[in-house]
Amino acid sequence: MNWKKWSLLLALVFAMSIFLAACGGDDSSSNEGGDDTDTAEEGSSGEEGDSGETALADDQTFNVNIKTEPPSLHPGKASDTTSSAVLDQIFEGLTRINQDGEPENAMASDIQTSEDLTTYTFTIRDGATWSNGDPVTAQDFEYAWKWVLNPDSPDTDYAYQLYPIKNAAEAKAGDVPLDEVGITAKDDKTLVVELAQPTPYFLQLTAFHTYYPVNKNVVDGKTEWATDVSENYVTNGPFTMESWAHKDQIVLKKNADYWDAENVKLETINMYMVEDENTELQMYKNGELDWAGSPTGSIPLAAIPSLKEDGSLNISPKAGIYYYSFNTEVEPFNNVNIRKAFAYAINRQGIVDSITKGEQQPAMALVPPSIFEENKEGYFEDNNVEKAKELLEKGMEELGIDKLPVVKVTYNTDEGHAAIAQAIQDMWRENLGVEVELNNEEWNVFLDTMGEGNYQVGRMGWIADFNDAINFLEIFQSVGGNNYTNWENEEYSALLEKSRTETDPDARREILREAEALFMEELPLAPIYFYTNLWLNKDYVKGIEVSPMGSFNLKWGYIAEH
């Protein structure tokens, strides 16, 4: 089908969907493991010069949509943006990322670093308590981190985030005992962490949910402690979980015993689980939501142009990539030339111009341009159909086939994912002569499908956990975890290991660029676009910043008098 005709048809379908459906990452098309959202005005709901002088409303209730049931509210198991959006409000690590995007002391009142930058000594602050009144201890951190590194702990896809720690990777592999890992609670207040080598972003990591503590005395031996609100679900963040109606709504309440409670203004946070973007937007317009879109929801694609025009849509860059993962263990995607053919035969500019419309940037690389500026251009030409046909022919010869089988594209439920899948289905059919079958699955089912490798091509995305290229590259260092491609490469892995021991920033950057170049030559995925944040917020919502990492901290939010 002609692209322009397809775009017109899509626009008509969207217009009808808004008329019929009432209104309305990553499980959305904007976020990873969550959804896609964009922001147009310098990314903040605060006011310039806002110094807290704005009068607070009597009702400090914030209503937001998180789209879907969080797959896991266990800090050591969570691996998606929906889960982390909840966990970030109810738990707290040794550090917390502040409104300027920098790590600051949180559960730790003091942090000392050795001269060689390999040993960190954290002092747990006085007055840090769990929601049941227990003190937060250094042992809670040691227990939580070593639980993730235990080879017998299930569903720990993010264990590699702990691998900068001495012997962490070896312990997870079962090669050394856990007591040889560089995590030691010297006493209740002192946690000493030894790194395998200097890690410049380590204090960013200690703010990430895999590094959150859990109350050892409460959860030890209770495998289901994080599946519901109960006496065992104790937290240490600025908010506590009051209720969790599965697949419906989560209600958070201000934690009066939180060490910094005087700076927490919101009293109640209602998190709704509404998958349909049109419904979300209508709820926002009706005053049922105070916020719509990124980082936890989605803006309907058809509504974006008008929201841009009236100036209500916020758009900001996001360090993340939307991509199609190839299962490199199954034909025909076990062939690199076939993978390249499918990747080159995508019109990315057409997708961001005619479908997403959120100022996303076509991606012909893995690491976002906010980290590697060179990647504005990338490693190959967008929509290079002639080259794609050449590569397809070469790959089919190598596989000894004269006709491609039907290719199935799997994606999770979302208007944007469906629209992109339909467009790419048409592109591949027209450009490569291949029949493409679309397979839509609910988020949790989709994650299982991808994790088990029961797919050919799968919609996926990645939002940075911290601001460093290694966060995008290390996903694919080995099979498992968040690497759904089943691709791994010894030379690539060796480059990443080399980067971890390189202390010169420029030399380290070149090593990581070399690793990315190797990855893009193998192309186990088809990059599509680099994300943006897209959201709407009521004028009375203040103090909430959407970070370039695609998250927000509600600790500093409040409702102004209106």
Coordinates of C-alpha atoms in Angstrom, one line a residue:
M1 CA 0.0 0.0 0.0
N2 CA 1.3 3.5 -0.8
W3 CA 2.6 5.2 2.4
K4 CA 0.6 8.4 1.9
K5 CA -2.6 6.5 1.3
W6 CA -1.8 4.4 4.4
S7 CA -1.3 7.5 6.5
L8 CA -4.6 9.0 5.4
L9 CA -6.4 5.8 6.2
L10 CA -4.7 5.7 9.7
A11 CA -5.7 9.2 10.4
L12 CA -9.3 8.4 9.5
V13 CA -9.3 5.3 11.8
F14 CA -7.9 7.4 14.7
A15 CA -10.5 10.1 14.1
M16 CA -13.3 7.4 14.3
S17 CA -11.7 5.8 17.4
I18 CA -11.9 9.1 19.3
F19 CA -15.5 9.6 18.2
L20 CA -16.5 6.0 19.2
A21 CA -14.4 5.4 22.3
A22 CA -15.1 8.3 24.6
C23 CA -11.6 9.6 24.7
G24 CA -8.3 8.8 25.9
G25 CA 4.6 1.5 27.3
D26 CA 7.0 -0.2 29.3
D27 CA 3.8 -1.0 28.1
S28 CA 2.9 2.0 26.0
S29 CA 4.3 3.4 22.9
S30 CA 6.1 6.1 24.7
N31 CA 7.9 4.3 27.5
E32 CA 9.7 1.1 27.9
G33 CA 8.4 -1.7 29.8
G34 CA 6.0 1.1 30.1
D35 CA 4.8 3.7 27.6
D36 CA 5.5 6.6 25.3
T37 CA 4.9 10.1 26.4
D38 CA 6.2 13.4 25.2
T39 CA 6.5 16.9 26.6
A40 CA 6.7 20.2 24.8
E41 CA 7.5 22.9 27.1
E42 CA 10.8 22.4 29.0
G43 CA 9.5 19.5 30.9
S44 CA 8.1 20.6 34.3
S45 CA 4.9 21.2 36.1
G46 CA 6.6 23.7 38.4
E47 CA 6.8 27.4 37.9
E48 CA 10.0 29.3 37.2
G49 CA 11.1 30.9 40.4
D50 CA 8.6 28.7 42.4
S51 CA 10.1 28.8 45.9
G52 CA 7.2 27.2 47.8
E53 CA 5.3 30.4 48.2
T54 CA 2.4 29.2 46.2
A55 CA -0.5 28.5 48.6
L56 CA -1.3 24.8 49.0
A57 CA -4.7 23.5 48.3
D58 CA -6.6 22.0 51.2
D59 CA -6.9 18.7 49.3
Q60 CA -3.5 17.3 48.5
T61 CA -4.7 14.4 46.3
F62 CA -2.9 13.6 43.1
N63 CA -4.6 11.4 40.5
V64 CA -2.6 9.7 37.7
N65 CA -2.9 6.8 35.4
I66 CA -0.4 4.0 35.3
K67 CA -2.2 2.0 32.5
T68 CA -1.8 -1.5 33.8
E69 CA -1.2 -3.8 36.7
P70 CA 2.4 -3.5 37.8
P71 CA 4.1 -6.9 37.0
S72 CA 6.0 -6.9 40.3
L73 CA 6.2 -4.6 43.3
H74 CA 9.2 -6.5 44.7
P75 CA 12.2 -4.1 44.2
G76 CA 14.5 -7.0 43.5
K77 CA 12.3 -8.5 40.8
A78 CA 10.8 -5.4 39.0
S79 CA 12.1 -4.8 35.5
D80 CA 9.6 -2.4 33.9
T81 CA 8.6 1.2 34.1
T82 CA 5.1 0.7 35.5
S83 CA 6.4 -1.2 38.5
S84 CA 9.3 1.3 39.1
A85 CA 6.8 4.2 38.9
V86 CA 5.1 2.8 42.0
L87 CA 8.2 1.6 43.8
D88 CA 10.0 5.0 43.4
Q89 CA 7.3 6.5 45.6
I90 CA 7.1 3.9 48.4
F91 CA 10.7 2.8 48.7
E92 CA 14.0 4.7 49.0
G93 CA 17.6 3.8 48.4
L94 CA 20.8 5.1 49.8
T95 CA 20.5 8.0 47.3
R96 CA 17.6 9.6 45.4
I97 CA 17.7 11.4 42.1
N98 CA 16.7 15.0 42.8
Q99 CA 14.8 17.5 40.6
D100 CA 18.0 18.4 38.8
G101 CA 18.7 14.8 37.8
E102 CA 21.6 14.4 40.3
P103 CA 21.9 11.7 43.0
E104 CA 21.6 13.1 46.6
N105 CA 21.7 11.5 50.0
A106 CA 18.5 9.7 50.9
M107 CA 18.6 6.7 53.3
A108 CA 22.3 7.5 53.6
S109 CA 23.1 10.7 55.6
D110 CA 26.8 10.4 54.8
I111 CA 28.8 8.8 52.0
Q112 CA 32.6 8.4 52.1
T113 CA 34.7 7.2 49.1
S114 CA 38.2 5.8 49.1
E115 CA 40.9 7.5 47.2
D116 CA 40.9 4.8 44.5
L117 CA 37.1 5.2 44.1
T118 CA 36.5 1.5 44.7
T119 CA 35.1 1.5 48.3
Y120 CA 32.0 3.4 49.5
T121 CA 31.0 3.7 53.1
F122 CA 27.4 4.6 53.6
T123 CA 26.1 5.8 57.0
I124 CA 22.3 5.1 57.4
R125 CA 20.6 8.2 58.6
D126 CA 19.1 8.6 62.1
G127 CA 15.4 8.5 62.0
A128 CA 15.1 6.3 58.9
T129 CA 12.3 3.8 59.6
W130 CA 10.2 1.2 57.9
S131 CA 6.4 1.8 57.7
N132 CA 5.9 -0.7 60.6
G133 CA 8.2 1.3 62.8
D134 CA 11.4 -0.8 62.5
P135 CA 14.6 1.1 61.9
V136 CA 16.1 0.8 58.5
T137 CA 19.5 -0.9 58.9
A138 CA 22.6 -1.5 56.9
Q139 CA 21.7 -5.2 57.2
D140 CA 18.5 -4.5 55.3
F141 CA 20.5 -3.3 52.3
E142 CA 23.0 -6.2 52.5
Y143 CA 20.1 -8.7 52.7
A144 CA 18.2 -7.1 49.7
W145 CA 21.2 -6.9 47.4
K146 CA 22.5 -10.4 48.2
W147 CA 19.0 -11.8 47.7
V148 CA 19.1 -10.4 44.1
L149 CA 22.6 -12.0 43.6
N150 CA 21.6 -15.3 45.0
P151 CA 21.6 -17.8 42.1
D152 CA 18.4 -19.4 43.5
S153 CA 16.4 -16.1 43.6
P154 CA 13.8 -16.2 40.8
D155 CA 12.9 -13.4 38.3
T156 CA 16.0 -11.2 39.0
D157 CA 16.4 -9.8 35.5
Y158 CA 18.1 -6.7 36.8
A159 CA 20.8 -8.5 38.8
Y160 CA 23.4 -7.2 36.4
Q161 CA 22.8 -3.7 37.8
L162 CA 24.7 -4.9 40.9
Y163 CA 27.7 -6.3 38.9
P164 CA 29.9 -3.2 39.5
I165 CA 30.2 -4.6 43.0
K166 CA 33.2 -6.9 43.7
N167 CA 32.3 -10.6 43.0
A168 CA 28.7 -9.8 42.3
A169 CA 28.6 -11.3 38.9
E170 CA 30.6 -14.3 40.1
A171 CA 28.2 -14.9 42.9
K172 CA 25.1 -14.7 40.6
A173 CA 26.8 -17.3 38.4
G174 CA 27.3 -19.5 41.4
D175 CA 31.1 -19.3 41.2
V176 CA 31.8 -17.7 44.5
P177 CA 29.7 -17.7 47.8
L178 CA 27.6 -14.7 48.6
D179 CA 29.8 -13.9 51.6
E180 CA 32.6 -13.0 49.3
V181 CA 30.6 -10.3 47.6
G182 CA 31.7 -6.7 48.4
I183 CA 28.7 -5.8 50.5
T184 CA 29.2 -5.7 54.2
A185 CA 27.0 -4.3 57.0
K186 CA 29.7 -3.3 59.6
D187 CA 27.0 -2.5 62.1
D188 CA 23.4 -1.3 62.0
K189 CA 24.4 2.1 60.6
T190 CA 27.4 1.4 58.4
L191 CA 27.3 -0.3 55.0
V192 CA 30.6 -0.8 53.2
V193 CA 30.5 -1.5 49.5
E194 CA 33.6 -2.6 47.5
L195 CA 33.5 -2.2 43.8
A196 CA 35.4 -4.4 41.2
Q197 CA 36.7 -1.2 39.7
P198 CA 35.8 2.6 39.8
T199 CA 32.3 3.1 38.5
P200 CA 31.5 6.8 37.9
Y201 CA 27.8 6.3 37.9
F202 CA 27.6 4.2 41.0
L203 CA 25.7 6.7 43.1
Q204 CA 23.1 6.9 40.3
L205 CA 22.7 3.1 40.7
T206 CA 22.1 3.3 44.4
A207 CA 19.0 5.4 43.7
F208 CA 17.6 2.7 41.4
H209 CA 14.9 0.2 42.5
T210 CA 17.1 -2.9 42.3
Y211 CA 19.2 -1.2 45.1
Y212 CA 16.3 -0.5 47.4
P213 CA 16.4 -2.2 50.8
V214 CA 13.8 -4.6 52.1
N215 CA 13.0 -5.2 55.8
K216 CA 15.0 -8.4 56.4
N217 CA 13.2 -9.2 59.7
V218 CA 9.8 -9.1 58.0
V219 CA 10.3 -10.6 54.5
D220 CA 13.0 -13.3 55.1
G221 CA 11.5 -16.6 54.2
K222 CA 8.2 -15.1 52.9
T223 CA 8.3 -15.6 49.2
E224 CA 5.0 -13.9 48.4
W225 CA 5.5 -10.8 50.6
A226 CA 5.3 -8.4 47.7
T227 CA 2.1 -9.7 46.0
D228 CA -0.4 -7.7 48.0
V229 CA -0.9 -5.1 50.7
S230 CA -0.4 -7.0 54.0
E231 CA 1.5 -6.7 57.3
N232 CA 4.5 -8.1 55.4
Y233 CA 4.5 -5.3 52.7
V234 CA 6.5 -2.7 54.6
T235 CA 8.2 0.2 52.8
N236 CA 10.5 3.1 53.6
G237 CA 9.7 5.8 51.1
P238 CA 7.8 9.1 51.3
F239 CA 4.6 7.3 50.7
T240 CA 3.1 4.0 51.9
M241 CA 0.7 1.7 50.0
E242 CA -2.8 1.9 51.5
S243 CA -4.6 -0.4 49.0
W244 CA -4.0 -2.4 45.9
A245 CA -7.0 -3.4 43.9
H246 CA -5.4 -5.6 41.3
K247 CA -6.0 -4.4 37.7
D248 CA -7.9 -1.5 39.0
Q249 CA -6.3 1.0 41.3
I250 CA -3.4 1.6 43.8
V251 CA -3.8 4.2 46.6
L252 CA -0.7 5.6 48.2
K253 CA -0.7 7.7 51.4
K254 CA 1.9 10.1 52.8
N255 CA 4.3 8.3 55.2
A256 CA 4.1 10.4 58.3
D257 CA 7.2 8.6 59.7
Y258 CA 9.4 9.3 56.6
W259 CA 12.6 11.0 57.6
D260 CA 11.9 14.0 55.3
A261 CA 8.1 14.1 55.8
E262 CA 8.0 17.8 56.3
N263 CA 9.0 18.3 52.7
V264 CA 6.3 15.9 51.4
K265 CA 3.1 17.8 50.6
L266 CA 0.9 15.3 48.8
E267 CA -1.3 13.3 51.2
T268 CA -2.9 10.8 48.7
I269 CA -1.9 9.5 45.3
N270 CA -4.5 7.6 43.3
M271 CA -2.9 5.4 40.6
Y272 CA -5.5 4.2 38.1
M273 CA -5.0 1.3 35.7
V274 CA -6.7 2.4 32.5
E275 CA -5.2 0.9 29.4
D276 CA -7.1 2.9 26.8
E277 CA -5.4 6.2 25.9
N278 CA -8.7 7.9 24.8
T279 CA -10.3 7.0 28.2
E280 CA -7.2 8.4 30.0
L281 CA -7.5 11.7 28.1
Q282 CA -11.2 12.0 28.7
M283 CA -10.6 11.4 32.4
Y284 CA -8.1 14.2 32.4
K285 CA -10.5 16.5 30.6
N286 CA -13.3 15.6 33.1
G287 CA -11.1 16.4 36.0
E288 CA -10.7 12.8 37.2
L289 CA -7.0 12.9 36.5
D290 CA -4.5 15.7 37.3
W291 CA -1.9 14.3 34.9
A292 CA -2.1 12.4 31.6
G293 CA 0.7 10.8 29.5
S294 CA 4.4 10.4 30.4
P295 CA 5.9 8.9 32.3
T296 CA 3.1 6.5 33.4
G297 CA 0.4 6.9 30.8
S298 CA -0.1 7.7 27.1
I299 CA -1.5 10.5 25.0
P300 CA -3.7 9.3 22.1
L301 CA -1.9 9.7 18.8
A302 CA -4.8 11.4 17.1
A303 CA -5.0 14.0 19.9
I304 CA -1.3 15.1 19.7
P305 CA -1.6 17.7 16.9
S306 CA -4.5 19.6 18.5
L307 CA -2.9 19.4 21.9
K308 CA 0.3 20.8 20.4
E309 CA -1.6 23.5 18.7
D310 CA -3.4 24.7 21.8
G311 CA -0.1 24.7 23.8
S312 CA -1.2 22.3 26.4
L313 CA 1.1 19.4 25.4
N314 CA 4.5 19.2 27.1
I315 CA 7.3 17.6 25.1
S316 CA 10.8 16.8 26.4
P317 CA 13.7 14.5 25.2
K318 CA 13.9 11.1 26.8
A319 CA 17.0 8.9 26.9
G320 CA 15.3 5.8 25.5
I321 CA 14.8 3.8 22.3
Y322 CA 11.8 2.1 20.7
Y323 CA 12.9 -1.0 18.8
Y324 CA 11.9 -4.3 17.2
S325 CA 13.8 -7.2 18.8
F326 CA 14.7 -10.1 16.5
N327 CA 14.8 -13.6 17.9
T328 CA 18.2 -14.6 16.6
E329 CA 17.7 -18.2 17.5
V330 CA 15.0 -18.8 14.9
E331 CA 14.9 -18.6 11.1
P332 CA 15.2 -16.4 9.3
F333 CA 16.5 -14.0 11.9
N334 CA 19.5 -16.2 12.7
N335 CA 21.0 -14.7 9.6
V336 CA 22.6 -11.2 9.9
N337 CA 21.8 -10.1 6.4
I338 CA 18.1 -11.0 6.8
R339 CA 18.1 -8.9 10.0
K340 CA 19.7 -6.0 8.3
A341 CA 17.2 -6.3 5.4
F342 CA 14.3 -6.0 7.7
A343 CA 15.9 -3.2 9.7
Y344 CA 16.8 -1.1 6.6
A345 CA 13.3 -1.5 5.0
I346 CA 11.6 0.6 7.7
N347 CA 10.6 4.2 7.0
R348 CA 11.3 5.7 10.4
Q349 CA 10.8 9.3 9.4
G350 CA 7.4 8.3 8.1
I351 CA 6.5 6.7 11.4
V352 CA 7.4 9.7 13.6
D353 CA 5.9 12.2 11.2
S354 CA 2.6 10.4 10.5
I355 CA 2.0 8.1 13.5
T356 CA 3.8 9.1 16.8
K357 CA 3.9 12.9 16.0
G358 CA 5.7 13.6 19.3
E359 CA 8.9 15.0 17.9
Q360 CA 10.6 11.6 18.3
Q361 CA 13.9 11.1 16.4
P362 CA 14.4 8.3 13.9
A363 CA 16.9 5.8 15.3
M364 CA 19.6 4.2 13.3
A365 CA 21.7 3.4 16.4
L366 CA 21.3 2.0 19.9
V367 CA 22.5 4.7 22.2
P368 CA 20.4 7.9 22.3
P369 CA 22.0 11.1 20.9
S370 CA 21.7 12.7 24.4
I371 CA 24.6 10.3 25.3
F372 CA 26.3 9.8 21.9
E373 CA 25.7 12.9 19.9
E374 CA 26.9 11.2 16.7
N375 CA 23.9 9.0 16.8
K376 CA 21.7 11.7 15.4
E377 CA 22.9 10.2 12.1
G378 CA 23.4 6.6 13.1
Y379 CA 25.0 3.7 11.4
F380 CA 22.8 3.2 8.3
E381 CA 20.4 5.2 6.1
D382 CA 16.8 5.3 7.0
N383 CA 14.4 3.6 4.6
N384 CA 17.1 2.2 2.4
V385 CA 14.9 -0.2 0.4
E386 CA 17.3 -0.9 -2.4
K387 CA 20.0 -2.0 0.0
A388 CA 17.4 -4.0 2.0
K389 CA 16.5 -6.0 -1.1
E390 CA 20.2 -6.7 -1.8
L391 CA 20.7 -7.9 1.8
L392 CA 17.5 -10.0 1.7
E393 CA 18.6 -11.8 -1.5
K394 CA 22.0 -12.5 0.0
G395 CA 20.6 -13.7 3.3
M396 CA 18.1 -16.1 1.6
E397 CA 21.0 -17.5 -0.5
E398 CA 23.0 -18.1 2.7
L399 CA 20.0 -19.9 4.3
G400 CA 19.3 -21.9 1.1
I401 CA 15.7 -20.6 0.8
D402 CA 13.9 -19.0 -2.2
K403 CA 10.9 -17.7 -0.2
L404 CA 10.5 -16.2 3.2
P405 CA 8.1 -17.8 5.7
V406 CA 5.3 -15.8 7.2
V407 CA 6.8 -13.5 9.9
K408 CA 4.9 -12.8 13.1
V409 CA 5.3 -9.5 14.9
T410 CA 4.3 -9.6 18.6
Y411 CA 3.5 -6.4 20.5
N412 CA 1.7 -5.5 23.7
T413 CA -1.7 -3.8 23.9
D414 CA -1.4 -0.2 23.0
E415 CA -2.8 2.1 20.3
G416 CA 0.6 3.3 19.3
H417 CA 2.2 -0.2 19.2
A418 CA -0.7 -1.4 17.0
A419 CA -0.4 1.5 14.6
I420 CA 3.4 1.1 14.2
A421 CA 3.1 -2.6 13.8
Q422 CA 0.5 -2.1 11.0
A423 CA 2.7 0.4 9.3
I424 CA 5.8 -1.9 9.4
Q425 CA 3.7 -4.8 8.3
D426 CA 2.8 -2.8 5.2
M427 CA 6.4 -1.7 4.6
W428 CA 7.9 -5.2 4.9
R429 CA 5.2 -6.6 2.6
E430 CA 5.7 -3.9 0.0
N431 CA 9.5 -3.6 0.3
L432 CA 10.5 -7.2 0.9
G433 CA 7.6 -9.2 -0.4
V434 CA 7.0 -10.9 3.0
E435 CA 3.7 -11.7 4.6
V436 CA 3.6 -10.4 8.2
E437 CA 1.2 -11.6 10.9
L438 CA 0.4 -9.3 13.8
N439 CA 0.1 -10.8 17.3
N440 CA -1.2 -8.5 20.1
E441 CA -0.9 -9.6 23.8
E442 CA -1.7 -8.1 27.2
W443 CA 1.4 -6.7 29.0
N444 CA 2.2 -9.5 31.5
V445 CA 1.5 -12.2 28.9
F446 CA 3.7 -10.3 26.4
L447 CA 6.6 -10.2 28.8
D448 CA 6.4 -13.9 29.3
T449 CA 6.3 -14.5 25.6
M450 CA 9.4 -12.4 25.0
G451 CA 11.2 -13.8 28.0
E452 CA 10.6 -17.4 26.9
G453 CA 11.7 -16.7 23.3
N454 CA 8.3 -17.7 21.8
Y455 CA 8.4 -15.0 19.1
Q456 CA 10.1 -14.0 15.9
V457 CA 9.9 -10.2 16.0
G458 CA 8.8 -8.4 19.2
R459 CA 8.1 -4.8 20.0
M460 CA 10.4 -3.6 22.8
G461 CA 11.9 -0.4 24.2
W462 CA 14.5 0.7 26.7
I463 CA 14.5 3.8 28.9
A464 CA 17.8 4.7 30.6
D465 CA 18.1 3.7 34.2
F466 CA 21.1 6.0 34.5
N467 CA 22.8 8.5 32.2
D468 CA 25.5 6.4 30.7
A469 CA 25.9 4.5 27.4
I470 CA 26.8 1.3 29.2
N471 CA 23.1 1.1 30.4
F472 CA 22.0 0.5 26.8
L473 CA 24.9 -1.7 25.7
E474 CA 25.2 -4.1 28.7
I475 CA 21.6 -5.3 28.2
F476 CA 22.9 -7.4 25.3
Q477 CA 26.2 -8.7 26.9
S478 CA 24.7 -12.1 27.6
V479 CA 21.5 -14.0 26.9
G480 CA 18.8 -13.7 29.6
G481 CA 17.7 -10.8 31.7
N482 CA 16.4 -8.0 29.5
N483 CA 18.1 -9.4 26.4
Y484 CA 15.2 -10.9 24.5
T485 CA 17.2 -11.2 21.2
N486 CA 19.1 -14.3 22.4
W487 CA 22.2 -12.7 20.7
E488 CA 25.6 -12.6 22.4
N489 CA 29.1 -12.0 21.1
E490 CA 32.4 -12.7 22.8
E491 CA 34.2 -9.7 21.3
Y492 CA 31.3 -7.4 22.3
S493 CA 31.3 -8.7 25.8
A494 CA 35.1 -8.3 26.0
L495 CA 34.8 -4.6 25.0
L496 CA 32.2 -4.0 27.7
E497 CA 34.5 -5.6 30.3
K498 CA 37.4 -3.5 29.0
S499 CA 35.3 -0.3 29.4
R500 CA 34.6 -1.2 33.1
T501 CA 38.3 -1.1 33.9
E502 CA 39.1 2.0 31.9
T503 CA 39.4 5.1 34.1
D504 CA 40.1 7.7 31.4
P505 CA 36.6 9.0 30.3
D506 CA 37.6 9.7 26.7
A507 CA 39.2 6.3 26.3
R508 CA 36.2 4.6 27.9
R509 CA 33.9 6.4 25.6
E510 CA 35.8 5.1 22.5
I511 CA 35.6 1.6 23.8
L512 CA 31.8 1.9 24.2
R513 CA 31.5 3.4 20.7
E514 CA 33.5 0.4 19.3
A515 CA 31.1 -2.0 21.1
E516 CA 28.1 -0.2 19.7
A517 CA 29.6 -0.3 16.2
L518 CA 30.0 -4.1 16.5
F519 CA 26.4 -4.4 17.8
M520 CA 25.1 -2.4 14.8
E521 CA 27.0 -4.5 12.4
E522 CA 25.3 -7.6 13.9
L523 CA 22.0 -5.8 14.3
P524 CA 20.0 -8.2 16.6
L525 CA 17.3 -5.6 16.7
A526 CA 15.8 -2.9 14.4
P527 CA 16.0 0.5 16.1
I528 CA 12.9 2.6 15.2
Y529 CA 13.0 5.9 17.2
F530 CA 14.4 7.7 20.2
Y531 CA 11.7 8.5 22.7
T532 CA 10.3 11.8 23.9
N533 CA 8.2 12.4 27.0
L534 CA 4.7 13.6 26.2
W535 CA 2.3 14.7 28.9
L536 CA -0.5 17.1 30.1
N537 CA -0.8 18.4 33.6
K538 CA -3.3 20.7 35.3
D539 CA -2.0 24.2 36.1
Y540 CA -2.4 23.5 39.8
V541 CA 0.0 20.6 39.8
K542 CA 3.4 21.8 41.0
G543 CA 6.8 20.5 41.8
I544 CA 6.8 17.4 39.5
E545 CA 9.6 17.1 37.0
V546 CA 9.6 14.5 34.2
S547 CA 13.2 13.4 34.0
P548 CA 15.1 12.5 30.8
M549 CA 15.2 9.0 32.2
G550 CA 11.4 8.8 31.8
S551 CA 10.4 8.9 35.5
F552 CA 9.1 11.3 38.1
N553 CA 9.5 11.6 41.9
L554 CA 6.2 12.6 43.5
K555 CA 8.0 13.4 46.8
W556 CA 8.3 17.0 45.8
G557 CA 4.9 17.4 44.1
Y558 CA 2.0 19.4 45.5
I559 CA -1.4 20.8 44.6
A560 CA -1.6 24.6 44.5
E561 CA -4.7 26.5 45.6
H562 CA -7.0 26.9 42.6

